[in-house]
XYZ file of C-alpha atoms in Angstrom:
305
model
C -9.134 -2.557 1.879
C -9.445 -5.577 -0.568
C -11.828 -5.222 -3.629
C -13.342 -7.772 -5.754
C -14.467 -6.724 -9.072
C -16.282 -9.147 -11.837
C -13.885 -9.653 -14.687
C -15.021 -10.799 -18.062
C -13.928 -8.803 -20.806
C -15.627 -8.669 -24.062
C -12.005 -10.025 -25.800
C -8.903 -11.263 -24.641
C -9.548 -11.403 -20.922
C -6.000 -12.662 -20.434
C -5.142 -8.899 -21.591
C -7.889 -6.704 -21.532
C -9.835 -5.373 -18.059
C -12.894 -3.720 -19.491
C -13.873 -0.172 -17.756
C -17.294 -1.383 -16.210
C -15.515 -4.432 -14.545
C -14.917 -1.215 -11.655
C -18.375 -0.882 -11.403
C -18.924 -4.158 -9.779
C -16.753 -3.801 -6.858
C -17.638 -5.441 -3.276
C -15.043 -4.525 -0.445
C -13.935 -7.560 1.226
C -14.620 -6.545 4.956
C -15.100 -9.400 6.972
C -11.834 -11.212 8.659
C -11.753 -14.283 10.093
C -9.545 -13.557 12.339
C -6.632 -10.659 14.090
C -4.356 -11.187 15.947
C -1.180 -9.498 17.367
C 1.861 -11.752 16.667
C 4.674 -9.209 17.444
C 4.890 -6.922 20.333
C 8.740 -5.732 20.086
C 10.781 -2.752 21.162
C 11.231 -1.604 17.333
C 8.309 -3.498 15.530
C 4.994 -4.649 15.656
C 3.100 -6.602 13.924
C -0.359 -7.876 13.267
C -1.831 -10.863 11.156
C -5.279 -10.923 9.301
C -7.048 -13.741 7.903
C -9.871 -13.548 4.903
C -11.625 -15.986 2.950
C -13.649 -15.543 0.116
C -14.998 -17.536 -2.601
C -12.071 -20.878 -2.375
C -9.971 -18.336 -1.676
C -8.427 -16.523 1.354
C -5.458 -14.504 2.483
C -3.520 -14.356 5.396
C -1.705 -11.049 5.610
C 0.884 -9.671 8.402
C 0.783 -6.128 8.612
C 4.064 -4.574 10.827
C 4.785 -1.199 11.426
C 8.642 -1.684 12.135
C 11.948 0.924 12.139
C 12.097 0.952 8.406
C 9.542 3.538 7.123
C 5.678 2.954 6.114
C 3.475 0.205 6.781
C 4.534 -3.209 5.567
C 1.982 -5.420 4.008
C 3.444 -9.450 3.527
C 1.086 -10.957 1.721
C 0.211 -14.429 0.970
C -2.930 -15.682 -1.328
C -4.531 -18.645 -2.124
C -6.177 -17.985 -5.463
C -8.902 -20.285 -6.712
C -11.169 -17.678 -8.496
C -12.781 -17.744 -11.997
C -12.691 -14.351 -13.804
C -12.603 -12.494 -10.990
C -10.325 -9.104 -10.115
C -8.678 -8.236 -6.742
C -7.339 -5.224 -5.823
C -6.634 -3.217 -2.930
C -7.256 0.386 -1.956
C -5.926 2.756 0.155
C -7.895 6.311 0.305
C -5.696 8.513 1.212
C -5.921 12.252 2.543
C -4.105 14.228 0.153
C -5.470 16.293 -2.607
C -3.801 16.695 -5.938
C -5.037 16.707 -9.495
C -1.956 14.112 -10.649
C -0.167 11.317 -9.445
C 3.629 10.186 -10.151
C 4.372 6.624 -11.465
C 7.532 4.658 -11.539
C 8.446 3.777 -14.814
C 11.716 2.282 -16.288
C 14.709 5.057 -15.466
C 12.237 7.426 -14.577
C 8.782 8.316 -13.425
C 5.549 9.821 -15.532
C 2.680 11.726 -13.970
C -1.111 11.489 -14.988
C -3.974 13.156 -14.091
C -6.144 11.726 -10.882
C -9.863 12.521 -12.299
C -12.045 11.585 -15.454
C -12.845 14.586 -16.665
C -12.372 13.588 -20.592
C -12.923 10.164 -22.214
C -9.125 10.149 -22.857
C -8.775 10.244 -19.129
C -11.471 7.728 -18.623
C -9.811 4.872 -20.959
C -6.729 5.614 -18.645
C -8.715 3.309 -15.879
C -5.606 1.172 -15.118
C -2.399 2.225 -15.918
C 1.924 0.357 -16.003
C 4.080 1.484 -13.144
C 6.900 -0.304 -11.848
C 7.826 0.039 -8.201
C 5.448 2.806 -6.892
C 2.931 5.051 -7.248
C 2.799 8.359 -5.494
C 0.018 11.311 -4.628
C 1.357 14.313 -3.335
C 0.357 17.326 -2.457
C 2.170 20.864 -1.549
C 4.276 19.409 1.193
C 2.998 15.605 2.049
C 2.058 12.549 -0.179
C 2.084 9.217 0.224
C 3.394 6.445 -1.734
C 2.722 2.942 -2.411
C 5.397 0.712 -3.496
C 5.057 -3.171 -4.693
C 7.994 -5.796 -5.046
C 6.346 -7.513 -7.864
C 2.755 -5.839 -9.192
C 2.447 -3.639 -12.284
C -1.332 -2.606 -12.529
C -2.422 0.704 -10.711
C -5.182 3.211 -10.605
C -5.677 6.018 -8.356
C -8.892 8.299 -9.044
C -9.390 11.262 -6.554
C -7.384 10.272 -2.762
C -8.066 6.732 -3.473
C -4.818 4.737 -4.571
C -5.101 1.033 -5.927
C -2.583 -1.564 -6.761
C -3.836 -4.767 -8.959
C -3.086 -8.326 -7.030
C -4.795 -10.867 -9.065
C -6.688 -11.576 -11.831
C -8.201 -15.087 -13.153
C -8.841 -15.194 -16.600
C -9.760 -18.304 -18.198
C -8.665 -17.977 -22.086
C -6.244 -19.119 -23.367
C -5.049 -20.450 -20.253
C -7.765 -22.258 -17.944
C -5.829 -22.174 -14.727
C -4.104 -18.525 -14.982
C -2.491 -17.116 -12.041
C -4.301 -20.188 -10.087
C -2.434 -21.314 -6.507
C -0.285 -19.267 -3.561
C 0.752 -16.008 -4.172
C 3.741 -14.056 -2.141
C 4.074 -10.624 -2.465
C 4.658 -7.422 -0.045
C 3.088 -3.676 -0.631
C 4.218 -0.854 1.724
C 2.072 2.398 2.131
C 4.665 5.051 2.951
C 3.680 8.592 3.930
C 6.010 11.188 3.545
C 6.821 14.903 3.443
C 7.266 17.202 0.196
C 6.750 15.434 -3.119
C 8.571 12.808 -4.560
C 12.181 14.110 -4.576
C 12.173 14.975 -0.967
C 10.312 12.089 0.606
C 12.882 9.807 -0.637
C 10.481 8.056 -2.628
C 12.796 6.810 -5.321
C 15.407 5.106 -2.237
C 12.348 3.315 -0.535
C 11.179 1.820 -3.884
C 14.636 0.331 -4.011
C 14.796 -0.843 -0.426
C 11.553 -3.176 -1.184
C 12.650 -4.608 -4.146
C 16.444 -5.042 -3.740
C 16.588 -5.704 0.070
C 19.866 -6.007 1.931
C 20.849 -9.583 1.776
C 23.316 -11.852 4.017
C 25.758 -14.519 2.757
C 27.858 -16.778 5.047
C 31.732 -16.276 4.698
C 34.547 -18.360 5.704
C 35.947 -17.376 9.281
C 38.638 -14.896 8.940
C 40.222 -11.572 10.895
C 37.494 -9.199 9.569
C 38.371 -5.627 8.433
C 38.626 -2.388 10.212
C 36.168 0.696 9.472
C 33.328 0.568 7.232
C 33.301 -1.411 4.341
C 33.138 1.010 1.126
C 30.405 0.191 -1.471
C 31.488 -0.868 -4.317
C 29.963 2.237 -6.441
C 27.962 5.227 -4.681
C 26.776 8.820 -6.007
C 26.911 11.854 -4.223
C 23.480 13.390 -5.840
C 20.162 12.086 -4.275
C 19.037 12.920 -7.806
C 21.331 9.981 -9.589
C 20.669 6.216 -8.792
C 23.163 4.327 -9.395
C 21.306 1.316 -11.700
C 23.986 -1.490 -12.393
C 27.282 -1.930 -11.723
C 28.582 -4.637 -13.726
C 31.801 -5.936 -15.730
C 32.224 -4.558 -19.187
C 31.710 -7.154 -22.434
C 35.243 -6.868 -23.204
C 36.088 -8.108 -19.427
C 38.487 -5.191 -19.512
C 36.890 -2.517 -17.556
C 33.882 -1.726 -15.125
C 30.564 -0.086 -15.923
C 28.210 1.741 -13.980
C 24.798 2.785 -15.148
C 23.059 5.404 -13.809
C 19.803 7.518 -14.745
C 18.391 10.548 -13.219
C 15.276 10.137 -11.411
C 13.671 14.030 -10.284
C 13.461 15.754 -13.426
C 16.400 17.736 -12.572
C 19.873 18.535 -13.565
C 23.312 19.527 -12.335
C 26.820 17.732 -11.354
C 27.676 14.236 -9.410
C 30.271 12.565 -8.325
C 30.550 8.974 -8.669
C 32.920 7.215 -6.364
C 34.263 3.481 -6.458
C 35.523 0.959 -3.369
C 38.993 0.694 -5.516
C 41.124 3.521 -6.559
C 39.928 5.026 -10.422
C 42.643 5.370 -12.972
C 40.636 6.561 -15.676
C 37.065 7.139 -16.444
C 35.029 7.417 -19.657
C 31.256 8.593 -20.765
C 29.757 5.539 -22.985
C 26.702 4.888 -25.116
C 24.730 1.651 -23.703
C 26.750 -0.288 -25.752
C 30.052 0.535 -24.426
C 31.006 2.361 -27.032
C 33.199 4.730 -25.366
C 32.550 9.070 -26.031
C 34.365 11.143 -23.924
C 36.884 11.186 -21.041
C 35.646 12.069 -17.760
C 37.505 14.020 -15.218
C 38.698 12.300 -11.900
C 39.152 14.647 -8.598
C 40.217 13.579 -5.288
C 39.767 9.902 -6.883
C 35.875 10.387 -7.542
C 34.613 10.496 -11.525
C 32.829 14.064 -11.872
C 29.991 14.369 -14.469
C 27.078 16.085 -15.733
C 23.489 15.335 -15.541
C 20.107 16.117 -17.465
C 16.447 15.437 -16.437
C 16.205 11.541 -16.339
C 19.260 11.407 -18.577
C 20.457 7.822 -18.410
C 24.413 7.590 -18.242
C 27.112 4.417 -18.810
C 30.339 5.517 -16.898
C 33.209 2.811 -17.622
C 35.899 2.792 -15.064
C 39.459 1.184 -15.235
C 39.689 0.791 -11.885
């Protein structure tokens, strides 16, 4: 459900959204058109067109083998300090919601039951934001939108804004973006919230190669973890050109021992600081780098592979 709010904040309405700009939601319910464009044996998919203001959206919605609903998104923004949003109620009950932040989440409370909780009207997350209760949830996840707030069951992501200080045509012209609602069960940790945050925003890609004989088997990756609690962040060349790093963090609030594994055959291994500054040997079993993890510890593993 899209939701246009008034927007003119006292000060700095490039930055600020003030807390009774909420109160002057309309829900944006009339389409001018549905239609079914894909009818397929694994997906299908359905396009929506809205106009508003000099605005409008066209929006395909497909429900396809990958999971949750998949929102592409495409707007033409010509507003003057207005807000858009969209919602998703949800039924699921729980007092706090989960946010994706940087190497990690944070949770904060769903209800406004203090002022402190009340000035917490939109809050930063990164790639999703989940509500959960004892053994379901659901999830939204964005490729590109930071601004969230979810009061009660009802769950909404920011889209657009259109300030007009200091910058008169802010944000104006054709927006891309996708948003997938993704139901789930368990919490976080075992809906494989984390992974599916991942899949939107770093999608598998495809490059053209030179004809050749091909390979037999599977191709290895190039860096993988054993431990659905360890995402494996970067891999990347060291600054001395020497060696190979691989970042990782914890993401569930959890600890215990990982193995990391590598494509190429490991001849030594080494914990690091984050600026390569090497700390302690690591030991290598069966040719995979064992370590130790902390809640949402981040970790720099150099290999000299």
């Amino acid at each position: 459900l899209f939701q246009l709010f008034e927007d003119q904040p006292l000060f700095w309405s490039a930055w600020d959204i003030d807390p009774y700009a909420l109160e002057t939601g309309r829900d944006l319910v009339r389409s001018e058109s549905f239609e079914i464009v894909e009818r397929g044996p694994v997906r299908v998919a359905a396009e929506v067109v809205k106009k508003f203001g000099a605005s409008h959206i066209r929006q395909r919605i497909s429900l396809g083998p990958t999971p949750g609903i998949r929102f592409d998104t495409e707007i033409e923004w010509h507003e003057e300090n207005q807000l858009l949003k969209v919602a998703f109620p949800v039924n699921v009950h729980s007092s706090r919601a989960t946010f994706d932040i940087q190497f990690g989440n944070v949770e904060r409370p769903t209800h406004q039951n203090t002022s402190w909780d009340l000035a917490r009207f939109e809050v930063c997350a990164h790639k999703w934001v989940d509500l959960s209760e004892g053994d379901q949830g659901v999830a939204l996840i964005n490729d590109c939108k930071y601004g969230h707030d979810v009061v009660g069951n009802v769950m909404r992501l920011t889209l657009l804004r259109a300030p007009k200080a200091p910058d008169p045509i802010c944000d104006m012209g054709r927006h891309r973006f996708t948003y997938v609602l993704l139901p789930h069960f368990g919490g976080v940790a075992y809906g494989g919230v984390v992974a599916a945050g991942y899949a939107v925003n770093t999608p598998l890609r495809h490059a053209s190669l030179a004809p050749h004989r091909g390979v037999d088997g599977a191709l290895p990756m190039l860096a993988a973890c054993d431990d659905r609690n360890v995402v494996v962040e970067t891999v990347k060349r060291s600054e001395d050109g020497r060696a190979i790093i691989v970042r990782l963090y914890e993401c569930h609030n959890s600890r215990g021992r990982a193995e990391l594994s590598c494509a190429r055959p490991i001849r030594r291994a080494a914990l690091c600081d984050l600026e390569e500054n090497e700390l302690a040997e690591l030991e290598i079993v069966e040719g995979g780098v064992r370590f130790a993890y902390k809640p949402f510890e981040i970790l720099t593993i150099l290999l000299d592979i």
